[in-house]
Coordinates of C-alpha atoms in Angstrom, one line a residue:
M1 CA -9.5 21.4 -36.3
N2 CA -6.7 22.2 -33.8
K3 CA -5.8 20.0 -30.9
K4 CA -7.7 22.1 -28.3
D5 CA -10.9 22.0 -30.4
F6 CA -10.5 18.3 -30.8
N7 CA -10.0 17.7 -27.1
K8 CA -13.0 19.9 -26.3
N9 CA -15.3 18.0 -28.7
K10 CA -13.9 14.7 -27.4
L11 CA -14.8 15.8 -23.8
I12 CA -18.3 16.7 -24.7
E13 CA -18.8 13.5 -26.6
T14 CA -17.4 11.5 -23.6
A15 CA -19.8 13.3 -21.3
Y16 CA -22.8 12.4 -23.5
K17 CA -21.7 8.8 -23.6
I18 CA -21.4 8.6 -19.8
L19 CA -24.9 10.2 -19.3
D20 CA -26.4 7.9 -22.0
G21 CA -24.6 4.8 -20.5
K22 CA -26.6 1.9 -19.1
I23 CA -25.8 2.6 -15.5
I24 CA -26.0 6.4 -15.5
G25 CA -28.8 6.8 -18.0
N26 CA -30.9 3.8 -17.0
I27 CA -30.4 3.7 -13.3
V28 CA -28.7 6.7 -11.6
L29 CA -30.6 9.5 -13.3
P30 CA -34.0 7.9 -12.9
V31 CA -33.3 7.2 -9.2
I32 CA -32.5 10.8 -8.7
L33 CA -35.8 11.7 -10.2
V34 CA -37.6 9.3 -7.9
V35 CA -35.9 10.7 -4.8
F36 CA -36.6 14.2 -5.8
G37 CA -40.3 13.3 -6.4
F38 CA -40.7 11.9 -2.9
C39 CA -38.5 14.4 -1.0
K40 CA -41.3 16.3 0.6
I41 CA -43.8 13.7 1.8
G42 CA -42.9 14.3 5.4
R43 CA -43.3 18.1 5.4
G44 CA -46.4 20.3 5.6
I45 CA -49.9 19.9 7.1
E46 CA -52.5 21.7 5.0
F47 CA -56.1 21.9 6.0
A48 CA -57.7 23.0 2.7
D49 CA -56.9 21.1 -0.5
T50 CA -54.8 18.3 0.9
G51 CA -57.0 17.6 3.9
Y52 CA -60.2 17.9 1.8
N53 CA -59.1 15.3 -0.8
Y54 CA -57.7 12.8 1.7
G55 CA -61.0 13.2 3.7
N56 CA -62.9 12.4 0.5
F57 CA -60.9 9.2 0.0
V58 CA -61.5 8.0 3.6
Y59 CA -65.2 8.9 3.6
L60 CA -66.0 8.1 0.0
S61 CA -69.3 6.5 0.8
S62 CA -70.8 9.8 2.0
L63 CA -69.3 12.0 -0.7
D64 CA -71.5 14.2 -2.8
N65 CA -72.7 12.4 -6.0
M66 CA -71.6 15.2 -8.4
W67 CA -68.1 15.1 -7.1
F68 CA -68.0 11.3 -6.9
C69 CA -69.1 10.8 -10.5
S70 CA -67.2 13.7 -12.1
T71 CA -63.9 12.5 -10.4
F72 CA -64.8 8.8 -10.2
L73 CA -61.4 7.1 -10.9
S74 CA -59.4 9.6 -8.8
C75 CA -61.8 9.0 -5.9
V76 CA -61.5 5.2 -6.3
A77 CA -57.7 5.3 -6.6
G78 CA -57.5 7.4 -3.5
R79 CA -59.9 5.1 -1.6
L80 CA -57.7 2.1 -2.6
F81 CA -54.7 3.8 -1.1
T82 CA -56.4 4.1 2.3
F83 CA -56.4 0.2 2.5
L84 CA -52.6 0.1 2.1
P85 CA -50.2 0.3 5.1
F86 CA -50.3 3.8 6.6
G87 CA -53.2 4.6 4.3
H88 CA -55.1 6.5 7.0
T89 CA -52.1 8.8 7.7
L90 CA -50.8 11.9 6.0
I91 CA -47.4 10.6 5.3
G92 CA -48.7 7.3 3.9
L93 CA -51.1 9.0 1.5
N94 CA -48.5 11.6 0.6
F95 CA -46.3 8.7 -0.5
Y96 CA -48.9 6.8 -2.4
T97 CA -50.2 9.9 -4.3
S98 CA -46.7 11.0 -5.2
I99 CA -46.4 7.8 -7.2
F100 CA -48.4 9.4 -10.0
K101 CA -46.1 12.4 -10.2
V102 CA -43.0 10.2 -10.2
A103 CA -44.5 7.8 -12.7
I104 CA -45.1 10.6 -15.2
A105 CA -41.5 11.9 -14.9
L106 CA -40.1 8.4 -15.4
A107 CA -42.4 7.6 -18.3
A108 CA -41.5 10.9 -19.9
Y109 CA -37.8 10.4 -19.3
F110 CA -37.7 6.9 -20.9
F111 CA -40.0 8.0 -23.8
A112 CA -37.9 11.0 -24.6
R113 CA -34.7 8.8 -24.5
K114 CA -35.9 5.7 -26.3
T115 CA -38.5 7.1 -28.8
L116 CA -37.6 10.7 -29.4
K117 CA -33.9 9.9 -29.2
I118 CA -33.2 12.8 -26.9
S119 CA -30.0 12.5 -24.9
S120 CA -30.2 11.4 -21.2
G121 CA -28.7 14.7 -19.9
I122 CA -31.2 16.9 -21.7
T123 CA -34.1 14.7 -20.7
F124 CA -33.1 14.4 -17.1
F125 CA -32.6 18.2 -16.9
A126 CA -36.1 18.7 -18.4
E127 CA -37.8 16.2 -16.0
L128 CA -36.0 17.6 -13.0
I129 CA -37.4 21.0 -13.8
A130 CA -40.9 19.6 -14.5
L131 CA -40.9 17.8 -11.1
G132 CA -39.7 20.9 -9.3
L133 CA -42.6 22.9 -10.8
C134 CA -45.2 20.6 -9.3
W135 CA -46.6 23.1 -6.8
C136 CA -50.0 21.4 -6.6
P137 CA -50.3 18.9 -3.7
T138 CA -50.3 15.3 -4.8
A139 CA -53.5 14.9 -2.8
L140 CA -55.2 16.2 -5.8
V141 CA -55.1 12.9 -7.5
Y142 CA -57.6 14.1 -10.2
N143 CA -54.8 16.4 -11.4
Y144 CA -51.8 14.0 -11.4
L145 CA -53.8 10.9 -12.6
S146 CA -55.1 13.2 -15.4
Y147 CA -51.6 14.2 -16.4
L148 CA -50.5 10.6 -16.4
L149 CA -53.3 9.4 -18.7
F150 CA -53.0 12.5 -20.9
F151 CA -49.3 11.8 -21.2
L152 CA -49.9 8.1 -22.1
G153 CA -52.6 9.0 -24.6
T154 CA -50.1 11.5 -26.2
I155 CA -47.2 9.1 -26.5
F156 CA -49.3 6.2 -27.7
L157 CA -50.7 8.5 -30.4
Y158 CA -47.2 9.6 -31.3
K159 CA -45.9 6.0 -31.5
A160 CA -48.9 4.8 -33.5
L161 CA -48.4 7.5 -36.1
T162 CA -44.6 7.5 -36.3
E163 CA -44.1 3.8 -36.1
G164 CA -47.1 2.8 -38.2
R165 CA -48.6 0.8 -35.3
D166 CA -52.3 1.5 -35.8
R167 CA -53.4 -0.7 -32.9
L168 CA -51.8 1.8 -30.6
L169 CA -54.4 4.4 -31.8
V170 CA -57.0 2.3 -30.0
V171 CA -54.9 2.3 -26.8
A172 CA -54.5 6.1 -27.1
G173 CA -58.3 6.4 -27.3
I174 CA -58.8 4.2 -24.3
C175 CA -56.4 6.4 -22.2
L176 CA -58.1 9.6 -23.2
G177 CA -61.6 8.1 -22.8
T178 CA -60.7 6.7 -19.4
N179 CA -59.3 10.1 -18.4
V180 CA -62.8 11.7 -18.6
F181 CA -63.7 9.6 -15.5
V182 CA -60.7 10.9 -13.6
R183 CA -61.9 14.4 -14.1
F184 CA -64.8 15.3 -16.4
P185 CA -63.2 18.4 -18.0
N186 CA -60.6 16.0 -19.4
L187 CA -63.2 15.6 -22.2
C188 CA -61.2 18.5 -23.9
E189 CA -58.3 16.1 -24.4
M190 CA -60.0 14.7 -27.5
A191 CA -58.4 17.7 -29.1
L192 CA -55.3 15.4 -29.5
I193 CA -57.0 14.1 -32.7
V194 CA -55.7 17.3 -34.3
G195 CA -52.3 15.8 -34.0
L196 CA -53.5 12.8 -36.1
F197 CA -55.0 15.1 -38.7
Y198 CA -51.8 17.1 -38.8
W199 CA -49.7 14.0 -39.3
C200 CA -52.0 12.9 -42.2
I201 CA -51.7 16.3 -43.9
I202 CA -47.9 16.7 -43.7
N203 CA -47.4 13.0 -44.9
K204 CA -50.1 13.2 -47.5
V205 CA -51.9 10.2 -46.1
K206 CA -54.9 9.2 -48.2
L207 CA -58.3 10.3 -46.9
I208 CA -59.6 6.8 -46.5
D209 CA -56.5 5.8 -44.4
C210 CA -56.9 9.0 -42.3
A211 CA -60.5 8.1 -41.7
K212 CA -59.5 4.5 -40.6
K213 CA -57.0 5.9 -38.1
T214 CA -59.5 8.3 -36.8
G215 CA -62.0 5.5 -36.4
L216 CA -59.6 3.5 -34.4
C217 CA -59.1 6.4 -32.0
I218 CA -62.9 6.8 -31.7
L219 CA -63.3 3.1 -31.1
G220 CA -60.9 3.1 -28.1
Y221 CA -62.3 6.4 -26.8
F222 CA -66.0 5.6 -26.8
G223 CA -65.4 2.0 -25.9
S224 CA -63.8 3.1 -22.6
V225 CA -66.5 5.8 -22.0
V226 CA -69.3 3.2 -22.3
F227 CA -67.4 0.8 -20.0
W228 CA -66.9 3.4 -17.2
V229 CA -70.5 4.7 -17.5
A230 CA -71.7 1.2 -17.0
I231 CA -69.5 0.7 -13.9
I232 CA -70.7 3.9 -12.4
S233 CA -74.3 3.0 -13.2
L234 CA -73.9 -0.4 -11.4
I235 CA -72.5 1.4 -8.3
K236 CA -74.7 4.5 -8.1
G237 CA -77.7 3.7 -10.3
P238 CA -78.6 4.0 -14.0
S239 CA -79.1 7.8 -14.2
S240 CA -76.5 8.8 -11.6
Y241 CA -73.8 9.8 -14.0
I242 CA -76.1 12.0 -16.2
T243 CA -77.5 13.7 -13.1
A244 CA -74.1 14.4 -11.8
I245 CA -72.7 15.9 -15.0
T246 CA -75.9 18.0 -15.4
E247 CA -75.3 19.3 -11.9
L248 CA -71.7 20.0 -12.7
F249 CA -72.6 22.2 -15.7
S250 CA -75.2 24.1 -13.6
M251 CA -72.6 24.7 -10.9
T252 CA -70.9 27.4 -13.1
G253 CA -73.9 29.7 -12.4
E254 CA -72.5 30.2 -8.9
A255 CA -68.8 29.5 -9.7
A256 CA -68.2 31.8 -12.6
D257 CA -64.4 31.2 -12.7
Y258 CA -65.2 27.5 -13.5
S259 CA -67.2 28.4 -16.6
G260 CA -65.7 27.9 -20.0
Q261 CA -65.5 31.7 -20.5
G262 CA -64.1 32.3 -17.0
M263 CA -61.3 29.7 -17.5
L264 CA -60.3 30.9 -21.0
Y265 CA -60.3 34.5 -19.8
G266 CA -58.0 33.6 -16.9
I267 CA -55.6 31.9 -19.3
Y268 CA -55.7 34.8 -21.7
C269 CA -55.0 37.3 -18.9
A270 CA -52.0 35.3 -17.7
F271 CA -50.4 35.2 -21.1
R272 CA -51.3 38.9 -21.7
N273 CA -49.7 40.0 -18.5
S274 CA -46.6 37.9 -19.1
L275 CA -45.9 39.8 -22.3
Y276 CA -44.6 42.6 -20.1
Y277 CA -41.7 40.3 -19.1
Q278 CA -41.4 38.4 -22.4
K279 CA -40.6 41.6 -24.4
F280 CA -37.3 41.9 -22.5
L281 CA -36.4 38.3 -23.3
V282 CA -37.3 38.9 -27.0
I283 CA -35.0 41.9 -27.1
L284 CA -32.3 39.9 -25.4
F285 CA -32.6 37.0 -27.9
I286 CA -32.7 39.4 -30.9
L287 CA -29.6 41.3 -29.7
S288 CA -27.8 38.1 -29.0
F289 CA -28.6 36.8 -32.5
I290 CA -27.6 40.1 -34.2
L291 CA -24.3 40.3 -32.2
W292 CA -23.3 36.7 -33.1
Y293 CA -24.4 37.2 -36.7
A294 CA -22.3 40.4 -37.0
V295 CA -19.2 38.8 -35.5
N296 CA -19.5 35.8 -37.9
W297 CA -20.1 38.2 -40.9
L298 CA -17.0 40.2 -39.9
I299 CA -14.8 37.1 -39.5
E300 CA -15.8 35.8 -42.9
K301 CA -15.5 39.3 -44.5
R302 CA -12.0 39.9 -43.2
N303 CA -11.0 36.2 -43.5
M304 CA -9.7 36.3 -39.9
P305 CA -7.4 33.6 -38.5
K306 CA -8.9 31.0 -36.1
E307 CA -7.3 32.5 -33.0
T308 CA -8.8 35.9 -33.7
A309 CA -12.2 34.4 -34.5
K310 CA -12.1 32.5 -31.3
T311 CA -11.2 35.6 -29.3
L312 CA -14.1 37.5 -30.9
H313 CA -16.5 34.7 -30.2
S314 CA -15.4 34.6 -26.6
I315 CA -15.9 38.4 -26.3
S316 CA -19.4 38.0 -27.9
A317 CA -20.3 35.2 -25.5
A318 CA -19.2 37.4 -22.5
I319 CA -21.3 40.3 -23.8
I320 CA -24.3 37.9 -24.1
V321 CA -23.8 36.7 -20.6
L322 CA -23.6 40.3 -19.3
M323 CA -26.7 41.2 -21.2
S324 CA -28.5 38.2 -19.8
V325 CA -27.5 39.0 -16.2
T326 CA -28.6 42.6 -16.8
V327 CA -32.0 41.5 -18.1
L328 CA -32.5 39.1 -15.2
A329 CA -31.5 41.8 -12.7
Y330 CA -34.0 44.1 -14.1
M331 CA -36.7 41.4 -14.1
Y332 CA -36.0 40.8 -10.5
R333 CA -36.4 44.5 -9.8
V334 CA -39.8 44.6 -11.5
N335 CA -41.0 41.5 -9.7
H336 CA -40.6 39.0 -12.5
F337 CA -39.5 36.5 -9.8
T338 CA -38.4 36.2 -6.2
F339 CA -35.8 34.1 -4.4
D340 CA -38.4 33.2 -1.8
Y341 CA -39.0 29.6 -2.7
Q342 CA -42.0 29.3 -0.4
E343 CA -43.8 31.6 -2.9
T344 CA -45.1 30.5 -6.3
S345 CA -44.0 33.9 -7.6
S346 CA -40.5 32.4 -7.7
F347 CA -41.4 30.5 -10.8
Y348 CA -44.8 31.7 -12.1
W349 CA -43.8 34.5 -14.5
P350 CA -40.5 32.8 -15.5
G351 CA -42.7 29.8 -16.3
A352 CA -45.1 31.9 -18.3
C353 CA -42.2 33.2 -20.4
V354 CA -41.0 29.6 -21.0
L355 CA -44.5 28.7 -22.1
G356 CA -44.5 31.7 -24.4
I357 CA -41.1 30.7 -25.9
S358 CA -42.4 27.1 -26.3
I359 CA -45.5 28.1 -28.1
V360 CA -43.6 30.3 -30.6
M361 CA -40.9 27.6 -31.2
F362 CA -43.4 24.8 -31.7
I363 CA -45.5 26.9 -34.1
V364 CA -42.4 27.7 -36.2
I365 CA -41.3 24.0 -36.2
A366 CA -44.8 22.9 -37.2
F367 CA -44.6 24.9 -40.4
M368 CA -41.0 24.1 -41.3
K369 CA -41.2 21.6 -44.1
N370 CA -37.5 20.9 -43.9
Q371 CA -37.8 19.5 -40.4
P372 CA -38.4 15.8 -39.8
A373 CA -42.1 14.8 -39.6
N374 CA -41.5 13.2 -36.2
L375 CA -40.2 16.4 -34.7
R376 CA -43.0 18.4 -36.2
L377 CA -45.6 16.1 -34.8
A378 CA -44.0 16.3 -31.3
A379 CA -44.1 20.1 -31.5
V380 CA -47.8 20.0 -32.4
L381 CA -48.7 17.6 -29.6
S382 CA -46.8 19.8 -27.2
L383 CA -48.8 22.8 -28.3
I384 CA -52.0 20.8 -27.6
V385 CA -50.7 19.7 -24.2
I386 CA -50.0 23.4 -23.3
A387 CA -53.5 24.5 -24.6
I388 CA -55.5 21.7 -22.9
T389 CA -53.9 21.3 -19.5
P390 CA -55.4 24.5 -17.9
L391 CA -58.9 23.7 -19.0
G392 CA -61.1 22.4 -16.2
T393 CA -59.3 24.5 -13.5
N394 CA -59.5 28.1 -12.3
N395 CA -55.8 28.3 -11.8
E396 CA -54.9 30.1 -15.1
I397 CA -51.6 28.8 -16.4
Y398 CA -50.4 27.4 -13.0
A399 CA -51.7 24.0 -14.3
S400 CA -49.6 24.3 -17.5
C401 CA -46.5 24.9 -15.3
N402 CA -47.5 21.8 -13.3
N403 CA -47.5 19.6 -16.4
L404 CA -44.4 20.2 -18.5
F405 CA -43.2 16.6 -18.5
F406 CA -43.8 16.1 -22.2
V407 CA -43.2 19.7 -23.3
L408 CA -39.8 20.6 -21.9
P409 CA -37.8 17.7 -23.4
V410 CA -39.2 18.5 -26.8
L411 CA -38.5 22.2 -26.3
F412 CA -34.9 21.6 -25.3
Y413 CA -34.4 19.2 -28.2
V414 CA -35.8 21.8 -30.7
I415 CA -33.4 24.5 -29.4
K416 CA -30.4 22.1 -29.3
N417 CA -31.0 21.2 -33.0
I418 CA -31.2 24.7 -34.4
P419 CA -28.4 24.8 -37.0
D420 CA -25.3 26.6 -35.7
W421 CA -25.2 29.1 -38.5
K422 CA -24.5 32.8 -38.4
G423 CA -26.3 34.3 -35.4
A424 CA -28.2 31.2 -34.2
L425 CA -25.5 30.3 -31.6
G426 CA -25.9 33.7 -30.0
F427 CA -29.7 33.1 -29.6
K428 CA -29.1 29.6 -28.2
L429 CA -26.6 30.9 -25.7
A430 CA -29.0 33.5 -24.4
F431 CA -31.8 30.9 -24.3
V432 CA -29.6 28.4 -22.4
L433 CA -28.7 31.0 -19.8
Y434 CA -32.3 31.8 -19.2
I435 CA -33.2 28.1 -19.0
C436 CA -30.4 27.6 -16.5
F437 CA -31.8 30.4 -14.4
F438 CA -35.3 28.9 -14.7
A439 CA -33.9 25.5 -13.7
Y440 CA -32.3 27.1 -10.6
Q441 CA -35.6 28.6 -9.6
S442 CA -37.6 25.5 -10.3
I443 CA -35.4 23.0 -8.5
N444 CA -35.0 25.2 -5.5
F445 CA -38.8 25.7 -5.5
G446 CA -39.2 21.9 -5.7
F447 CA -37.0 21.3 -2.7
T448 CA -38.4 24.1 -0.6
Y449 CA -42.0 24.9 -1.3
T450 CA -44.5 23.4 1.3
F451 CA -48.1 23.9 0.2
G452 CA -50.1 25.5 3.0
D453 CA -47.3 25.9 5.5
G454 CA -45.0 28.4 3.8
K455 CA -42.3 30.5 5.5
E456 CA -43.1 29.4 9.1
M457 CA -41.7 25.9 8.3
S458 CA -38.4 27.2 9.6
Q459 CA -39.9 26.6 13.0
S460 CA -41.3 23.1 12.6
L461 CA -42.6 20.4 15.0
Q462 CA -44.5 17.1 14.8
S463 CA -48.1 17.1 16.1
S464 CA -49.2 14.2 18.4
V465 CA -52.4 13.7 16.3
P466 CA -52.1 10.1 15.0
A467 CA -53.1 10.9 11.4
V468 CA -50.2 13.3 11.0
K469 CA -47.5 11.4 12.8
Y470 CA -44.0 11.8 11.3
V471 CA -45.0 14.9 9.4
K472 CA -43.4 18.2 10.3
T473 CA -45.5 21.4 10.2
Q474 CA -45.3 25.0 11.6
S475 CA -44.7 24.8 15.4
N476 CA -47.8 27.0 16.2
K477 CA -50.0 24.8 13.9
A478 CA -48.7 21.6 15.6
M479 CA -49.5 22.9 19.0
A480 CA -52.9 24.2 17.9
M481 CA -53.8 20.8 16.4
D482 CA -52.9 19.1 19.7
E483 CA -55.2 21.4 21.6
V484 CA -58.1 20.7 19.2
A485 CA -57.5 17.0 19.6
Q486 CA -58.4 17.4 23.3
I487 CA -61.9 18.4 22.3
L488 CA -62.6 16.2 19.2
V489 CA -62.4 13.0 21.2
D490 CA -65.7 11.3 20.5
K491 CA -65.2 9.4 17.2
D492 CA -68.8 8.3 17.1
R493 CA -69.9 11.9 16.4
K494 CA -69.6 13.6 13.1
V495 CA -68.3 17.0 12.3
L496 CA -69.9 19.9 10.5
I497 CA -67.2 21.9 8.7
F498 CA -67.4 25.3 7.2
G499 CA -64.6 27.5 5.6
D500 CA -61.1 26.6 4.6
V501 CA -60.6 23.8 7.1
P502 CA -62.1 20.7 5.4
G503 CA -59.0 18.7 6.6
V504 CA -60.6 18.4 10.1
A505 CA -62.4 15.3 8.9
F506 CA -59.3 13.4 7.8
Y507 CA -56.9 14.6 10.5
Y508 CA -59.2 13.9 13.4
E509 CA -60.9 10.8 11.9
L510 CA -64.4 12.3 12.0
E511 CA -67.0 11.7 9.3
P512 CA -68.4 14.9 7.8
A513 CA -72.0 15.6 8.9
I514 CA -73.1 16.5 5.3
S515 CA -71.9 15.3 1.9
S516 CA -69.1 18.0 1.7
S517 CA -66.4 18.9 4.1
W518 CA -65.9 22.1 2.2
P519 CA -69.4 23.5 1.7
S520 CA -68.2 27.2 1.5
L521 CA -66.8 26.5 -2.0
Q522 CA -68.9 28.2 -4.8
S523 CA -69.0 24.8 -6.6
Y524 CA -71.2 23.5 -3.7
S525 CA -74.5 25.2 -4.4
T526 CA -76.4 27.2 -1.8
G527 CA -79.5 25.1 -2.5
K528 CA -77.8 21.9 -1.9
Y529 CA -76.3 23.2 1.3
A530 CA -79.7 24.4 2.6
G531 CA -81.2 21.0 1.8
E532 CA -78.5 19.0 3.5
M533 CA -78.6 21.2 6.6
E534 CA -82.4 20.6 6.8
E535 CA -81.7 16.8 6.6
L536 CA -79.0 17.1 9.3
Q537 CA -81.4 19.0 11.6
A538 CA -84.1 16.4 11.0
S539 CA -81.8 13.6 12.0
I540 CA -80.8 15.4 15.2
D541 CA -84.5 16.0 16.0
N542 CA -84.9 12.2 15.6
G543 CA -82.2 11.5 18.2
S544 CA -78.9 11.5 16.3
K545 CA -75.9 13.0 18.1
L546 CA -75.1 16.6 17.6
P547 CA -72.0 16.9 15.4
Y548 CA -68.9 19.0 16.3
I549 CA -68.6 22.2 14.4
A550 CA -65.3 23.4 13.0
I551 CA -65.0 26.7 11.1
D552 CA -62.1 28.8 10.0
P553 CA -61.2 32.0 11.9
A554 CA -62.4 34.3 9.0
V555 CA -65.9 32.7 9.2
Y556 CA -65.9 33.0 12.9
E557 CA -65.2 36.8 12.6
Q558 CA -68.2 37.1 10.3
L559 CA -70.5 35.4 12.8
L560 CA -69.2 37.7 15.6
L561 CA -69.8 40.8 13.5
H562 CA -73.3 39.6 12.6
E563 CA -74.1 39.0 16.3
S564 CA -72.7 42.3 17.6
D565 CA -73.4 44.7 14.7
D566 CA -76.0 42.8 12.7
A567 CA -73.6 42.7 9.8
P568 CA -75.1 40.8 6.8
L569 CA -74.2 37.2 6.2
G570 CA -74.1 35.2 3.0
N571 CA -76.9 32.6 2.6
K572 CA -74.7 29.7 3.7
E573 CA -73.2 31.5 6.6
K574 CA -76.7 32.6 7.7
R575 CA -77.9 29.0 7.7
L576 CA -74.8 27.9 9.7
Y577 CA -75.4 30.7 12.3
E578 CA -79.1 29.6 12.7
F579 CA -77.9 26.0 13.2
I580 CA -75.5 27.0 15.9
K581 CA -78.1 29.1 17.7
D582 CA -81.0 26.5 17.3
N583 CA -78.8 23.8 18.9
N584 CA -77.3 25.9 21.7
Y585 CA -73.6 25.5 20.6
E586 CA -70.9 27.2 22.4
V587 CA -67.2 27.9 21.5
A588 CA -65.0 25.1 22.8
S589 CA -61.7 26.2 21.3
I590 CA -60.2 29.1 19.4
S591 CA -56.9 28.4 17.7
P592 CA -55.8 31.6 16.0
G593 CA -54.8 31.0 12.4
L594 CA -56.2 27.5 12.4
M595 CA -59.8 27.0 13.4
V596 CA -62.6 27.6 15.9
V597 CA -64.5 24.6 17.3
Y598 CA -68.0 24.6 18.7
D599 CA -69.5 21.9 20.9
A600 CA -72.9 21.3 22.5
Q601 CA -73.8 19.2 25.4

């Protein structure tokens, strides 16, 4: 080794030591992750998903039984947040719900460092990307609390198997069983038991010992299930949980994209469509491998001196960089990504490609007998995380991109430890260049993206509505919210909401008039809506105050067309129209792009 090579290796070694040091590795890098995780709590007012979930937390007692039971622990966690300081404000709940996201990143960071023995730099880089990809609002606690418990179940299973601590199998089971009550579709996470079977097979564990380990997992899992069913039964009644889950399954009749077939088809289509882009990466990786292999073969064949070899390697690296830039430029031209970080398209297809690369790499590692058993287990568990995360949503693989906290550190570690023989270094260089591009997209997206507000955030203001104090939003939205606040002044009245504006209940502190503030969703059945509207009318006939009515502009246009041209309405919209006419409502406010408010004297 010459002096230059020695100095270069010494520099890299020093950099690793600094990043893995107590101050940098244990304090500075985690603090950066925390700051990044909380950086957007004061930006964006969104009336659909965010407002809906926060409204459910505040008005939990009137929430529909199916939703309450199927997302029990997330509802309870959200309700507890409302009792904390600023718990009835958007910025307060944004802060409290972001804790789950940050907790996953920190837990993953320290697990990867301490248990998987992955360097701080690689782990930090991975978790920064994972945080940046969290497009989903933290208001959806049933997502982030699910990811947290899923992650904990995964690492407890890993530690139990690799460290021989069987008691942790019970803990893993408890985490996964509890997660069913955060969101019922988390039932699918029991697939992690495949990781246990895989470990037993590759380590030739006796059948009786494997059965014992499985029994411990089952004990923790079903023990937690029985406990939480008992708690729900005490709160809602003995048969409430069974009734709610039965209703949840019947819901897929109207919401086909939530059916098992619909979800799997959406995931399949996403991966199938990503193959168009992935083929260019495959070609890039293969060409990079071949180029580096050919250069090394030539150097060995001609027995070239080190200086010549170094020059050839430098030229090869430059060619790989040029090929990578060319591929990315072409991908940009064919809409593989955008540099508009207020759009999820900036990361979605690149993320699909990273998931595709991950799946291939993890499958290869799982079948490589010469790899350490611990690494092979981590690869299999990562495959299960990728496969299970999207189930229970209708968001295709967006959910998988939102939950890469465990997967990315393992992927980077696998790539880093590919032996530097022949052409492997060429492949690794091309891969690292693509990951650097992906990191650039992800981190910029994480800093910029504002769910529900988008590009108009360049012109931002703060509304005077108390619940959204200190939060910036689009200037036109802030002014429209202030105008609506002049009408929704009677806090003793309720509000009947229809369309994509369920946040009205939370932002204006008005209890929903029926059990759902978002009844236009397919998951809220037509029959249930009709029944609750009849109950609402009956209570009005018995002297209750007429509620305000808030609908989104698209629904208002439908009602106008029906009135002027007799255009047909859906069953729910027709029932709403009849309610408006029967009770002599009139339009009190029209806020273009936000909502239309009806009032009746």
